[in-house]
mmCIF file of C-alpha atoms and ligand atoms in Angstrom:
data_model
loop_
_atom_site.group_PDB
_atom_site.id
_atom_site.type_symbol
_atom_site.label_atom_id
_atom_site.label_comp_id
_atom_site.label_asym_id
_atom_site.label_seq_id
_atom_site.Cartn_x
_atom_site.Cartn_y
_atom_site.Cartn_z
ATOM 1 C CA UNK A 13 -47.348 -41.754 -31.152
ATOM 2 C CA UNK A 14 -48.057 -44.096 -33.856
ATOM 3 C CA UNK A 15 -50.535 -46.499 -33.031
ATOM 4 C CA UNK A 16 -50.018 -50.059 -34.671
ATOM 5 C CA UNK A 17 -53.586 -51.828 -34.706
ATOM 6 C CA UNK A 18 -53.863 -55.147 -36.064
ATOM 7 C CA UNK A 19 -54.918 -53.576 -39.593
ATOM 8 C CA UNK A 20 -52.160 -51.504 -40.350
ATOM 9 C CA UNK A 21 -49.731 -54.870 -39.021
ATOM 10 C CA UNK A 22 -51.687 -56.737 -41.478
ATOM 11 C CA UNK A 23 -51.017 -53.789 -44.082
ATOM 12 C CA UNK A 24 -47.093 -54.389 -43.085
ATOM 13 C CA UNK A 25 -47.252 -57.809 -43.910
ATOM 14 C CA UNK A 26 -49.051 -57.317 -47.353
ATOM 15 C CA UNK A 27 -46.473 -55.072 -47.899
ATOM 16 C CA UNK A 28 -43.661 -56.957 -47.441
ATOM 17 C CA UNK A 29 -45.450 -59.392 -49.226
ATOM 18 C CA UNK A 30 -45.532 -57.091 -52.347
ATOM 19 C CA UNK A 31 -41.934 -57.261 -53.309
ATOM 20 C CA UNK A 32 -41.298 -60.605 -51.838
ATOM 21 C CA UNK A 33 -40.723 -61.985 -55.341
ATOM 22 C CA UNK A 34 -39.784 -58.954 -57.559
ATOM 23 C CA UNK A 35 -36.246 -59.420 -58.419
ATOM 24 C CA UNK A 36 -36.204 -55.961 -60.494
ATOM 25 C CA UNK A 37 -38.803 -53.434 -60.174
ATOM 26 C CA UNK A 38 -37.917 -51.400 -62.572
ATOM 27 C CA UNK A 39 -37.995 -54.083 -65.347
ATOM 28 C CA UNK A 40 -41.545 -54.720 -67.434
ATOM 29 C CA UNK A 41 -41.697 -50.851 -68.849
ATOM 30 C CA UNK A 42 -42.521 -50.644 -71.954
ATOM 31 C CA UNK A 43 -41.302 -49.608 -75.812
ATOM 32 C CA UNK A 44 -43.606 -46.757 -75.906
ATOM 33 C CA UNK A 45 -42.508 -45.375 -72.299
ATOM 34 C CA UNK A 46 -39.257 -45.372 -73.478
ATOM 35 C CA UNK A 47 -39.770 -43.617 -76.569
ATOM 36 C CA UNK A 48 -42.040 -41.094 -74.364
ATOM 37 C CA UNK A 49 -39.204 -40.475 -71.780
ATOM 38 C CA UNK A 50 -36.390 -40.211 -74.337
ATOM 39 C CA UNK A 51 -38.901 -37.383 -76.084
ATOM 40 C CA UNK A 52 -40.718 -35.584 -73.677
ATOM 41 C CA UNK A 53 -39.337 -36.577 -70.514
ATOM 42 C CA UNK A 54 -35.616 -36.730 -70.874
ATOM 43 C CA UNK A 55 -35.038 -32.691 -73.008
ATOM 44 C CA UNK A 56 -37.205 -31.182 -69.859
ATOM 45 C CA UNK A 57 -35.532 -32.951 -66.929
ATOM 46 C CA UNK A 58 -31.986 -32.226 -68.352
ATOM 47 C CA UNK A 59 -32.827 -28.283 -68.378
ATOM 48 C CA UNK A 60 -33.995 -28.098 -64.873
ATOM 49 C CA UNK A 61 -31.697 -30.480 -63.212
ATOM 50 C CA UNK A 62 -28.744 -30.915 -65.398
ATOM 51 C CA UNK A 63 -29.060 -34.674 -64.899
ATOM 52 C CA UNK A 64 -29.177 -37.168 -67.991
ATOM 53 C CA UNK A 65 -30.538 -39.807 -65.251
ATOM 54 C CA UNK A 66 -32.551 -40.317 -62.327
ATOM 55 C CA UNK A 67 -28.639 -41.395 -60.453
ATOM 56 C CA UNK A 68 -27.030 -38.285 -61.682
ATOM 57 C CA UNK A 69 -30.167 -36.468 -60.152
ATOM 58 C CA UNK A 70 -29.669 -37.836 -56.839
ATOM 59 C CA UNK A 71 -25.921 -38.342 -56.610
ATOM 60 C CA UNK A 72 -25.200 -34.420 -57.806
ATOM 61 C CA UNK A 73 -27.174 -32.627 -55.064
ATOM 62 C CA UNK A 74 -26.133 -35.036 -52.132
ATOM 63 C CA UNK A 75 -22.569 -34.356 -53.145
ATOM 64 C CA UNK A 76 -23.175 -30.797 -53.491
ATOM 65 C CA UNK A 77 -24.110 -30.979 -49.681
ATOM 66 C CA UNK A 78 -21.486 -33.603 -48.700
ATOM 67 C CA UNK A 79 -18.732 -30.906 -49.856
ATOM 68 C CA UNK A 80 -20.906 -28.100 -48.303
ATOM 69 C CA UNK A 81 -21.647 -29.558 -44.452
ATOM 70 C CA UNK A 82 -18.527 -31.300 -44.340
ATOM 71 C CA UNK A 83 -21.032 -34.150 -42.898
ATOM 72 C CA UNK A 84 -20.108 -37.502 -44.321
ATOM 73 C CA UNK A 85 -24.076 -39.367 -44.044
ATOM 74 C CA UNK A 86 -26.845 -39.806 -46.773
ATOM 75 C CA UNK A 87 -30.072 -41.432 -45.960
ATOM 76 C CA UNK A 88 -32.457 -43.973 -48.094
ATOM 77 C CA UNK A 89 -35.984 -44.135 -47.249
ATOM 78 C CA UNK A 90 -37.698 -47.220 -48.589
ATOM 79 C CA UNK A 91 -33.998 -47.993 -50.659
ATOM 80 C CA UNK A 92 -35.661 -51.664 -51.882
ATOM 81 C CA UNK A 93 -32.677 -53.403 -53.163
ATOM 82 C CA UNK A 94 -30.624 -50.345 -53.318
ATOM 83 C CA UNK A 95 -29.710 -50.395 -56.529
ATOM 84 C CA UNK A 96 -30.423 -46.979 -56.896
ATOM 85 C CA UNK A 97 -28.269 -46.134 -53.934
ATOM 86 C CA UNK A 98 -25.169 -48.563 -55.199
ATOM 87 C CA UNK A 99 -25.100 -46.577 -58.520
ATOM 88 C CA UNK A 100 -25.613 -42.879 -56.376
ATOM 89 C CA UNK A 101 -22.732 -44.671 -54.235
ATOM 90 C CA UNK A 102 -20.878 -44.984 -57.927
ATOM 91 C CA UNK A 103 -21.404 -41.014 -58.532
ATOM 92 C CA UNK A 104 -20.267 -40.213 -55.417
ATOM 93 C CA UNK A 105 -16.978 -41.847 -55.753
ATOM 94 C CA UNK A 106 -16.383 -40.644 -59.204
ATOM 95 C CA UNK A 107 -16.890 -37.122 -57.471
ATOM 96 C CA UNK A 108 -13.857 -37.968 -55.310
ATOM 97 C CA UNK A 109 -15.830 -38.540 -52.205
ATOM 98 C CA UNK A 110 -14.838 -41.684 -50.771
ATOM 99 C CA UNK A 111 -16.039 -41.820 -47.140
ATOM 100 C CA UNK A 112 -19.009 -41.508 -47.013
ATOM 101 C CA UNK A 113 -21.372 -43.930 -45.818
ATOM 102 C CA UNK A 114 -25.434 -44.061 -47.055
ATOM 103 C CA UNK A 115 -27.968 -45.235 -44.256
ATOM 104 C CA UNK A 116 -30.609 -47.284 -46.130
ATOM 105 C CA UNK A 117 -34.029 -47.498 -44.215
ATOM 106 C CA UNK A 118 -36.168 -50.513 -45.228
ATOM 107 C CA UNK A 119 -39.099 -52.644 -44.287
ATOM 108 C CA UNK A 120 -38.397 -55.314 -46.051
ATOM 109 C CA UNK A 121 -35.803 -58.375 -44.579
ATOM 110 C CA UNK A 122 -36.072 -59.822 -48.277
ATOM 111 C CA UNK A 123 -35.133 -56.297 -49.924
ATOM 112 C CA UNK A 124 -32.158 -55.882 -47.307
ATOM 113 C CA UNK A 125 -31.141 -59.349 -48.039
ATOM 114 C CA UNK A 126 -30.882 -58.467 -52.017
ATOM 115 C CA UNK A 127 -29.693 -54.536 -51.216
ATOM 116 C CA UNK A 128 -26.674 -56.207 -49.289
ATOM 117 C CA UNK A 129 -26.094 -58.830 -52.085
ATOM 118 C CA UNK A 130 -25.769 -56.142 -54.083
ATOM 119 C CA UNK A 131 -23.380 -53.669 -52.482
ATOM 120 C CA UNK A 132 -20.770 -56.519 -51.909
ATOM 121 C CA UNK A 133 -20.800 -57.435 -55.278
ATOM 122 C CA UNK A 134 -20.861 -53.576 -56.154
ATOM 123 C CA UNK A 135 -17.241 -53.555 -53.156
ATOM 124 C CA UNK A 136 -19.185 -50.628 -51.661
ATOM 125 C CA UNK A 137 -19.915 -52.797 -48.375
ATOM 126 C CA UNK A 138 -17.997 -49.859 -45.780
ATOM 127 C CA UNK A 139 -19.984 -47.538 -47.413
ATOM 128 C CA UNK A 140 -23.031 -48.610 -46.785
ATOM 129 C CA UNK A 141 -25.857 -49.427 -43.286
ATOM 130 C CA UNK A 142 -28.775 -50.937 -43.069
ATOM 131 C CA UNK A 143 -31.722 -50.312 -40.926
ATOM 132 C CA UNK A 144 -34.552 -52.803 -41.182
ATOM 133 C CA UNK A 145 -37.196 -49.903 -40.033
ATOM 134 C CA UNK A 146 -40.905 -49.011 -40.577
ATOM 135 C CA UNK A 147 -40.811 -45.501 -41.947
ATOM 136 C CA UNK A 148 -43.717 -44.207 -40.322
ATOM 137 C CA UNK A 149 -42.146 -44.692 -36.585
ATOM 138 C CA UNK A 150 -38.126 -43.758 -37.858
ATOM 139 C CA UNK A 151 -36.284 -41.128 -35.884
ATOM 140 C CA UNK A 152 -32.518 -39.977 -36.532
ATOM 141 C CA UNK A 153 -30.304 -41.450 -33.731
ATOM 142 C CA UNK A 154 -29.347 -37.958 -32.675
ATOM 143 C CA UNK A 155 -27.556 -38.444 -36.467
ATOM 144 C CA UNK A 156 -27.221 -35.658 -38.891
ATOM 145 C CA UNK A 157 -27.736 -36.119 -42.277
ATOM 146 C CA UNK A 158 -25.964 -33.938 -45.541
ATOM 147 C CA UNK A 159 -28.591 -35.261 -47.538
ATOM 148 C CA UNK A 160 -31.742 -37.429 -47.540
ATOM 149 C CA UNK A 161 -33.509 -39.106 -50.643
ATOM 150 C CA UNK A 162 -36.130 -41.187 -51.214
ATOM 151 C CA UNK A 163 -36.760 -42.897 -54.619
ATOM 152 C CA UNK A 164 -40.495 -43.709 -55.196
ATOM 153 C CA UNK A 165 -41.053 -44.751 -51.720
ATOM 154 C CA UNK A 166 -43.300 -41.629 -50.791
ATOM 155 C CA UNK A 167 -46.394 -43.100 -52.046
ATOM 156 C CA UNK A 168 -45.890 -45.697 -49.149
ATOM 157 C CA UNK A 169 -45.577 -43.846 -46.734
ATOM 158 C CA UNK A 170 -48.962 -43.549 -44.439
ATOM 159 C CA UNK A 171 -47.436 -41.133 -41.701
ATOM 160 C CA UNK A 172 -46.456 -38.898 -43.932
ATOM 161 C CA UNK A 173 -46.562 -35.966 -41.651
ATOM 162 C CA UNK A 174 -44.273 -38.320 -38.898
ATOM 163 C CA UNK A 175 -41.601 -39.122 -41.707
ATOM 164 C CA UNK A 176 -41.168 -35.432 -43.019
ATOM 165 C CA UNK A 177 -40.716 -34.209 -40.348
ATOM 166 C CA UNK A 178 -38.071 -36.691 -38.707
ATOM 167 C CA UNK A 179 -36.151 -36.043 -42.128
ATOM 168 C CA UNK A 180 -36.453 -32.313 -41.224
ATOM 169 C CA UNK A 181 -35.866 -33.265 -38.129
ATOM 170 C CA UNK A 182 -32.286 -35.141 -39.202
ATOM 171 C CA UNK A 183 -30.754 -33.018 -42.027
ATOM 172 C CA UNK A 184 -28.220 -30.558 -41.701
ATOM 173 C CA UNK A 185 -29.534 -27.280 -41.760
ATOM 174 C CA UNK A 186 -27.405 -26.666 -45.180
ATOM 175 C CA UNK A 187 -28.560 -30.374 -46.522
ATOM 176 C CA UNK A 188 -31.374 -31.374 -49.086
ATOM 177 C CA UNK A 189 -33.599 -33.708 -49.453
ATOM 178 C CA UNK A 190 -34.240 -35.572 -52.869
ATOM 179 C CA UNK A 191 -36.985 -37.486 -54.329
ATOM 180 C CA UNK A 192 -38.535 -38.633 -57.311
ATOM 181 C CA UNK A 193 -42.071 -39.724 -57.152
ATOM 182 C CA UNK A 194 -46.106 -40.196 -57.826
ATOM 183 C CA UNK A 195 -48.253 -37.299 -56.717
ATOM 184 C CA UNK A 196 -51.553 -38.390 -58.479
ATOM 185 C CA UNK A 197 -54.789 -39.535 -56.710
ATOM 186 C CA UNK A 198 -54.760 -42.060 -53.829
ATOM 187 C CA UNK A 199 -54.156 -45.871 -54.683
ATOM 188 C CA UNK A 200 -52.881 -44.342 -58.531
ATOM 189 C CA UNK A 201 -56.496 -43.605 -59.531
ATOM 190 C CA UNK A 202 -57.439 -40.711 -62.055
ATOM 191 C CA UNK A 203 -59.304 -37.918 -60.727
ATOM 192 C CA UNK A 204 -62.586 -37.109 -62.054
ATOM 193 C CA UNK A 205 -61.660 -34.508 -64.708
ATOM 194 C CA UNK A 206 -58.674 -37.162 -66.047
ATOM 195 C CA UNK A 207 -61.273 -39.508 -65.593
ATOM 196 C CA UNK A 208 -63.561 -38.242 -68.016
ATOM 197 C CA UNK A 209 -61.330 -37.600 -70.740
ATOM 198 C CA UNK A 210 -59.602 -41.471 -70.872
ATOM 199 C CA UNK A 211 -63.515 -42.586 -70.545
ATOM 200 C CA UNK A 212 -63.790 -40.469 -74.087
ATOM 201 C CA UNK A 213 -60.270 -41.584 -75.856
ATOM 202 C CA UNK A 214 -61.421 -45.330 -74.836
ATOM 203 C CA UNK A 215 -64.253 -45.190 -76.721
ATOM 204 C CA UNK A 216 -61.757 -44.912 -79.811
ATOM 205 C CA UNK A 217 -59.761 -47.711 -78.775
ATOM 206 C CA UNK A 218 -59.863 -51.018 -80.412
ATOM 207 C CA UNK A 219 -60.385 -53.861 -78.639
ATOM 208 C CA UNK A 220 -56.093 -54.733 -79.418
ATOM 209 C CA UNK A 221 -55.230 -51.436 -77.258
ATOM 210 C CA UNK A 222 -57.562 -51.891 -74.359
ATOM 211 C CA UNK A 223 -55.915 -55.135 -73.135
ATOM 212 C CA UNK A 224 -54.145 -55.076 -69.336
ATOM 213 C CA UNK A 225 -51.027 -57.010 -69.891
ATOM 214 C CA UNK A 226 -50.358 -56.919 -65.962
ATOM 215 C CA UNK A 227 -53.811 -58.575 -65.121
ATOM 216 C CA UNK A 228 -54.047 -60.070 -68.682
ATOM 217 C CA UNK A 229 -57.615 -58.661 -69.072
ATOM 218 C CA UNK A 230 -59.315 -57.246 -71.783
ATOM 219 C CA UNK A 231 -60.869 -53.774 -69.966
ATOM 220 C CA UNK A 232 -63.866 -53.329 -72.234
ATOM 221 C CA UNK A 233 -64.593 -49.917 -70.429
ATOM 222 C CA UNK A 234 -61.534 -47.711 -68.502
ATOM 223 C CA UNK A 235 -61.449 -49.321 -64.935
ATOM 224 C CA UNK A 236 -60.122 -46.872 -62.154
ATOM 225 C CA UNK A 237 -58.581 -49.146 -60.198
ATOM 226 C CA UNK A 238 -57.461 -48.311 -56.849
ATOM 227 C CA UNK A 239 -53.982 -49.944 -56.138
ATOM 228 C CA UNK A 240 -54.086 -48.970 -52.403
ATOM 229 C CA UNK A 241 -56.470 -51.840 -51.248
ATOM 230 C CA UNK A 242 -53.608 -53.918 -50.334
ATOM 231 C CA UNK A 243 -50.420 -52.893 -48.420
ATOM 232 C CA UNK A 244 -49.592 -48.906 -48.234
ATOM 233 C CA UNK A 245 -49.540 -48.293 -52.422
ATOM 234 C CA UNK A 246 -50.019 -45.239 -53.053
ATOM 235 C CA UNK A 247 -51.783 -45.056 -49.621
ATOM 236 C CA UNK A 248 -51.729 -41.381 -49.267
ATOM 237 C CA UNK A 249 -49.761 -40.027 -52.768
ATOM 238 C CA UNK A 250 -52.112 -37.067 -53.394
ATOM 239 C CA UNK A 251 -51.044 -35.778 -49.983
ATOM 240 C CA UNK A 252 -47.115 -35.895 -50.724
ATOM 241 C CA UNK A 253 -47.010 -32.330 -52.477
ATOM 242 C CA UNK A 254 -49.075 -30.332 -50.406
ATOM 243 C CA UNK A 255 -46.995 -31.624 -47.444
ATOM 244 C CA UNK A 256 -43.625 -31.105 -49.211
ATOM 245 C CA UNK A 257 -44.308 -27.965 -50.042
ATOM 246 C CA UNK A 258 -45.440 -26.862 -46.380
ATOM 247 C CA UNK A 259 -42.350 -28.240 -45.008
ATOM 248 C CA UNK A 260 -39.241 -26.871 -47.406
ATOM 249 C CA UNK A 261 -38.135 -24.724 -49.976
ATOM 250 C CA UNK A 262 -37.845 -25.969 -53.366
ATOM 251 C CA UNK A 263 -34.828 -25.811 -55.223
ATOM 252 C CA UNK A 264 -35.722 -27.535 -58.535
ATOM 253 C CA UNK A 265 -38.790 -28.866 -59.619
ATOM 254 C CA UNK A 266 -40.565 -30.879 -62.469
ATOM 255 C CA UNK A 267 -43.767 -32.293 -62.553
ATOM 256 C CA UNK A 268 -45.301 -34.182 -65.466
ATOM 257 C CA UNK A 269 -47.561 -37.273 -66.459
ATOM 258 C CA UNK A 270 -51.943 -37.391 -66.054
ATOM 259 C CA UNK A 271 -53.260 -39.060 -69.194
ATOM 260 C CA UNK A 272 -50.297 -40.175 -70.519
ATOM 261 C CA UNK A 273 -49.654 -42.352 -67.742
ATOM 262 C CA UNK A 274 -52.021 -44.674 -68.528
ATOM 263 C CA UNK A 275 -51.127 -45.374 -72.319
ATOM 264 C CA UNK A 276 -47.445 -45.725 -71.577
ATOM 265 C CA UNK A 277 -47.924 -47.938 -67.847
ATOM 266 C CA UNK A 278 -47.039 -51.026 -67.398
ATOM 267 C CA UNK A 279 -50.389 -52.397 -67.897
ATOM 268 C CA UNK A 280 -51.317 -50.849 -71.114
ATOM 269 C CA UNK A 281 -48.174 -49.604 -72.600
ATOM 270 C CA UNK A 282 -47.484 -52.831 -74.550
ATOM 271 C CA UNK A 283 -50.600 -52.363 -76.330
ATOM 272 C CA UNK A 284 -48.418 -49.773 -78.410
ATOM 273 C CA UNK A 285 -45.459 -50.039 -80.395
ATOM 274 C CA UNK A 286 -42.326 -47.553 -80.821
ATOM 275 C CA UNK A 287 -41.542 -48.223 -84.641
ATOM 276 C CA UNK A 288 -45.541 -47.985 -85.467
ATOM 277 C CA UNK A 289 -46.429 -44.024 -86.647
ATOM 278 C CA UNK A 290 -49.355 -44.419 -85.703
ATOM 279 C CA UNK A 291 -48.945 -45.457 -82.156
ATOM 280 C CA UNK A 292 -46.323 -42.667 -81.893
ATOM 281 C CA UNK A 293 -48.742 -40.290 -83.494
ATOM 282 C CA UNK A 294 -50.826 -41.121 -80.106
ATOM 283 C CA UNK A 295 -48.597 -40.731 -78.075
ATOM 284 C CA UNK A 296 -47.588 -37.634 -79.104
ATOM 285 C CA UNK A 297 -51.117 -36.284 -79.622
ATOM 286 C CA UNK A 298 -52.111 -37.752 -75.569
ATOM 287 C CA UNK A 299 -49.015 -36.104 -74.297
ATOM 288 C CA UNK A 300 -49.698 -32.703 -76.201
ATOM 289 C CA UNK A 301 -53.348 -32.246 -74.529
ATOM 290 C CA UNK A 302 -51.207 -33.691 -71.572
ATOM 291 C CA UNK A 303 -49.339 -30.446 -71.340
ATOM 292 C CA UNK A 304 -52.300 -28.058 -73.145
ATOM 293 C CA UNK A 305 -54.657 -28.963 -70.515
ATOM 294 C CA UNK A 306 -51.878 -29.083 -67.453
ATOM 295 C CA UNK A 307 -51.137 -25.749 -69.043
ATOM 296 C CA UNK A 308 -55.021 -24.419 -68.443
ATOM 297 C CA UNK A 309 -54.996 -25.677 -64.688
ATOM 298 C CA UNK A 310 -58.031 -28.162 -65.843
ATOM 299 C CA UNK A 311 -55.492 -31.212 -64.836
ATOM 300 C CA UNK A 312 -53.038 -31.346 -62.610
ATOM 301 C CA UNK A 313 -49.699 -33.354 -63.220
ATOM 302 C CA UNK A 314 -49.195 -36.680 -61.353
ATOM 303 C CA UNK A 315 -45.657 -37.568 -60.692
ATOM 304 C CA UNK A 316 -42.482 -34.975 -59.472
ATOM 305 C CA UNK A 317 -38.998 -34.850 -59.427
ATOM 306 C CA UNK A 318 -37.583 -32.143 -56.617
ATOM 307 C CA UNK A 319 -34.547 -30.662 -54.916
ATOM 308 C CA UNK A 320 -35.977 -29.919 -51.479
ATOM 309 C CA UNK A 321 -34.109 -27.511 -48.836
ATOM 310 C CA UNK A 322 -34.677 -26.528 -45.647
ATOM 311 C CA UNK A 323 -33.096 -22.449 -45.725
ATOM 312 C CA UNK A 324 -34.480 -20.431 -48.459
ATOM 313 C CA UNK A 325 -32.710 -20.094 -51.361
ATOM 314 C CA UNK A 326 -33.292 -18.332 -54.974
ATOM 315 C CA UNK A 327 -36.482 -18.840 -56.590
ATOM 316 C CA UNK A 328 -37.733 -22.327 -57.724
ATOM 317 C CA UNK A 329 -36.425 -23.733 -60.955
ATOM 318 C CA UNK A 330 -39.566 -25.175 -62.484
ATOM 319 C CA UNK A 331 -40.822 -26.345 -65.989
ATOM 320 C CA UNK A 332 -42.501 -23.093 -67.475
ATOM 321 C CA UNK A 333 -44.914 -22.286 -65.077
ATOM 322 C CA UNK A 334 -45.371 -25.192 -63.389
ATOM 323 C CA UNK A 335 -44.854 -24.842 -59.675
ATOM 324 C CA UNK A 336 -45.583 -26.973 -56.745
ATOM 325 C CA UNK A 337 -47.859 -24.798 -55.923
ATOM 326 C CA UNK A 338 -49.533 -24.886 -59.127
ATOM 327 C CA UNK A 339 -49.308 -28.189 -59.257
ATOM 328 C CA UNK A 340 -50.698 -29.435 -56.471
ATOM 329 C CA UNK A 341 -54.157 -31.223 -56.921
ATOM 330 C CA UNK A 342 -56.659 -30.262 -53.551
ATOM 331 C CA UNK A 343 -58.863 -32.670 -52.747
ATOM 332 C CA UNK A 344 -62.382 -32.640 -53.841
ATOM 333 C CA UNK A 345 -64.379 -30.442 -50.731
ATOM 334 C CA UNK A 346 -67.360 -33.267 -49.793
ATOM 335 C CA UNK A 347 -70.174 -32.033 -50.952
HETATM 336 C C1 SAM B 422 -41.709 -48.830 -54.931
HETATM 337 S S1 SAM B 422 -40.524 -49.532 -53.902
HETATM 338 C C2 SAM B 422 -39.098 -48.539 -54.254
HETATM 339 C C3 SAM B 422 -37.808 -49.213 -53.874
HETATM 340 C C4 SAM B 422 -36.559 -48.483 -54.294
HETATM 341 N N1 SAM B 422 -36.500 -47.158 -53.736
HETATM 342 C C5 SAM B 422 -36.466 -48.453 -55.802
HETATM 343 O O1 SAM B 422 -36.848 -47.454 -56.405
HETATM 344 O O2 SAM B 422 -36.026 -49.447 -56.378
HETATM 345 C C6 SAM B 422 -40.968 -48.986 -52.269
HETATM 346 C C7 SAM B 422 -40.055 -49.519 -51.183
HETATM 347 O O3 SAM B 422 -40.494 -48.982 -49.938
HETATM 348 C C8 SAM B 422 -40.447 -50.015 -48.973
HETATM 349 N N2 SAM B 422 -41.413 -49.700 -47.902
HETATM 350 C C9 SAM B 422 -42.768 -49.757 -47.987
HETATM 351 N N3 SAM B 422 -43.316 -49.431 -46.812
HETATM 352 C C10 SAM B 422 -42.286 -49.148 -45.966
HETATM 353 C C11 SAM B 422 -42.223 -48.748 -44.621
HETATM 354 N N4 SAM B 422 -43.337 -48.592 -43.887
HETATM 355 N N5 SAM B 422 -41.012 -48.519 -44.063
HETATM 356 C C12 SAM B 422 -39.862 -48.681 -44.806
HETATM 357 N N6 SAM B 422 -39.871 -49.086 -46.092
HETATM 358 C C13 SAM B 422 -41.065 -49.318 -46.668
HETATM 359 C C14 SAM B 422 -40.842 -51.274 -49.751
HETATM 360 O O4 SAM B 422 -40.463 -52.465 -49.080
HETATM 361 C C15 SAM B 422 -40.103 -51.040 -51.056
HETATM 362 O O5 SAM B 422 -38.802 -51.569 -51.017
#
């Protein structure tokens, strides 16, 4: 059983702490991630999943299974303010599948607050329940699930081991489960051999591109900073694959991002500008040796979208070669 010490409580609280006043999560990406993702990211998804969007990736498999198993539930894991889920909910109902009803399982009271704001003003309030839960202690009520998803929420998770197997544990043996998410290094850091290589394209940089716009700091040198000092951040993200990929089959797969990430975050992605040739040049050049050096095994990618089942099926649909297996990153042996 999972043992709650004072530390990990405090970790709860810093958690719910961490969203407490982010109204939209998914706002403050940049110009140049966008003209990345249209590029590079959009052609490559669309081939393996069919999907022009992260919704139409979730909402096409779970419907798939809804149809299938005849069961009527879908399940959330970390669902925020569910505005993922309403606009899945929106798919779902354009499929002709009315009744069904999505479980969303959240820490957060403030995120539950805003997730039910917004499926009432989305009308989609008998589809949808809410369970204020931890994650790492959840269990299925004896409840069977057609389909399970969980939308960057993985790299929160510190019982990983606990939740997959509870979603195992819960889905229909015909259902899937569904994620998008970050498989890099613990707390979002670069492993050495990524490491190494940004160290060498910084020393390029002028001062103008080496400016944090989150932390408003000018980072002289590349800091690898480790986002999983407070709350569960990526708490145990390099883990997520390997475990996935000892627990079900995959369907579809497609991993990308490494060096790129760091030019097109958040915190660095502003220092570049869509409708400059040179800054696309960049991009374009980081995201070839991206894929050249992915392609040589030297680096391993960093973030995943998957179709997960539980019976086996035909063989993965990856990006070229690019496997879980291939792709997953093994921990440095101590030495
Ligand atoms: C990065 S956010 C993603 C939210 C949402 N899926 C989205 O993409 O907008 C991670 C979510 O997981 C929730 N979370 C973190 N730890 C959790 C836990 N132990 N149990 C349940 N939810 C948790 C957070 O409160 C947050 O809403």
């Amino acid at each position: 059983m999972f043992n709650k010490t004072k530390e990990y409580m405090q970790k709860v609280k810093e958690q719910i702490r961490q969203y407490e006043t982010t109204e939209d999560m998914h706002a403050q990406l940049s110009d140049m991630f966008r003209y990345w993702q249209e590029k590079y990211f959009k052609p490559r998804f669309f081939e393996i999943f069919g999907a022009n969007n992260h919704l139409d990736f979730y909402w096409k498999p779970l419907a798939e299974r809804i149809q299938k198993t005849g069961c009527r539930d879908v399940i959330s894991f970390g669902s925020g303010d569910a505005q993922v889920e309403v606009g899945v909910a929106a798919g779902l109902k354009r499929e002709g599948i009315n009744d069904f009803r999505f479980h969303c399982v959240e820490l957060s009271p403030v995120q539950i607050k805003r997730a039910q704001e917004f499926v009432k003003k989305a009308g989609l309030e008998d589809n949808f329940v809410f369970v204020e839960a931890d994650f790492n202690t959840w269990v299925s009520n004896e409840q069977m699930f057609a389909g399970a998803m969980c939308h960057h929420a993985l790299h929160h998770v510190l019982d990983l081991e606990h939740l997959i197997a509870s979603i195992r544990a819960a889905l229909h043996p015909q259902g899937c489960f569904v994620s998008i998410d970050v498989v890099g290094r613990n707390g979002h850091m670069r492993w050495p051999e990524a490491l190494e290589l940004i160290e060498y394209i910084w020393r390029f940089l002028p001062e103008e591109k080496r400016y944090h716009h989150i932390l408003k700091t000018l980072d002289k040198e590349y800091v690898n900073r480790d986002c999983s000092t407070q709350g569960f951040e990526g708490i145990r993200s390099q883990d997520i694959l390997p475990i996935l990929n000892q627990n079900f089959k995959f369907e579809k797969f497609f991993a990308f991002g490494n060096l790129v990430d760091v030019f097109t975050s958040r915190g660095y992605g502003a220092n570049y500008n869509s409708n400059d040739e040179l800054d696309k040049a960049f991009i374009d050049f980081i995201q070839y040796l991206n894929d050249l050096l992915i392609d040589l095994g030297h680096i391993k990618p960093t973030r995943m979208c998957a179709v997960m089942v539980l019976e086996d099926k035909e063989p993965v649909r990856t990006y070229k070669n690019w496997t879980p297996e291939f792709c997953i990153r093994m921990p440095d042996l101590p030495s």
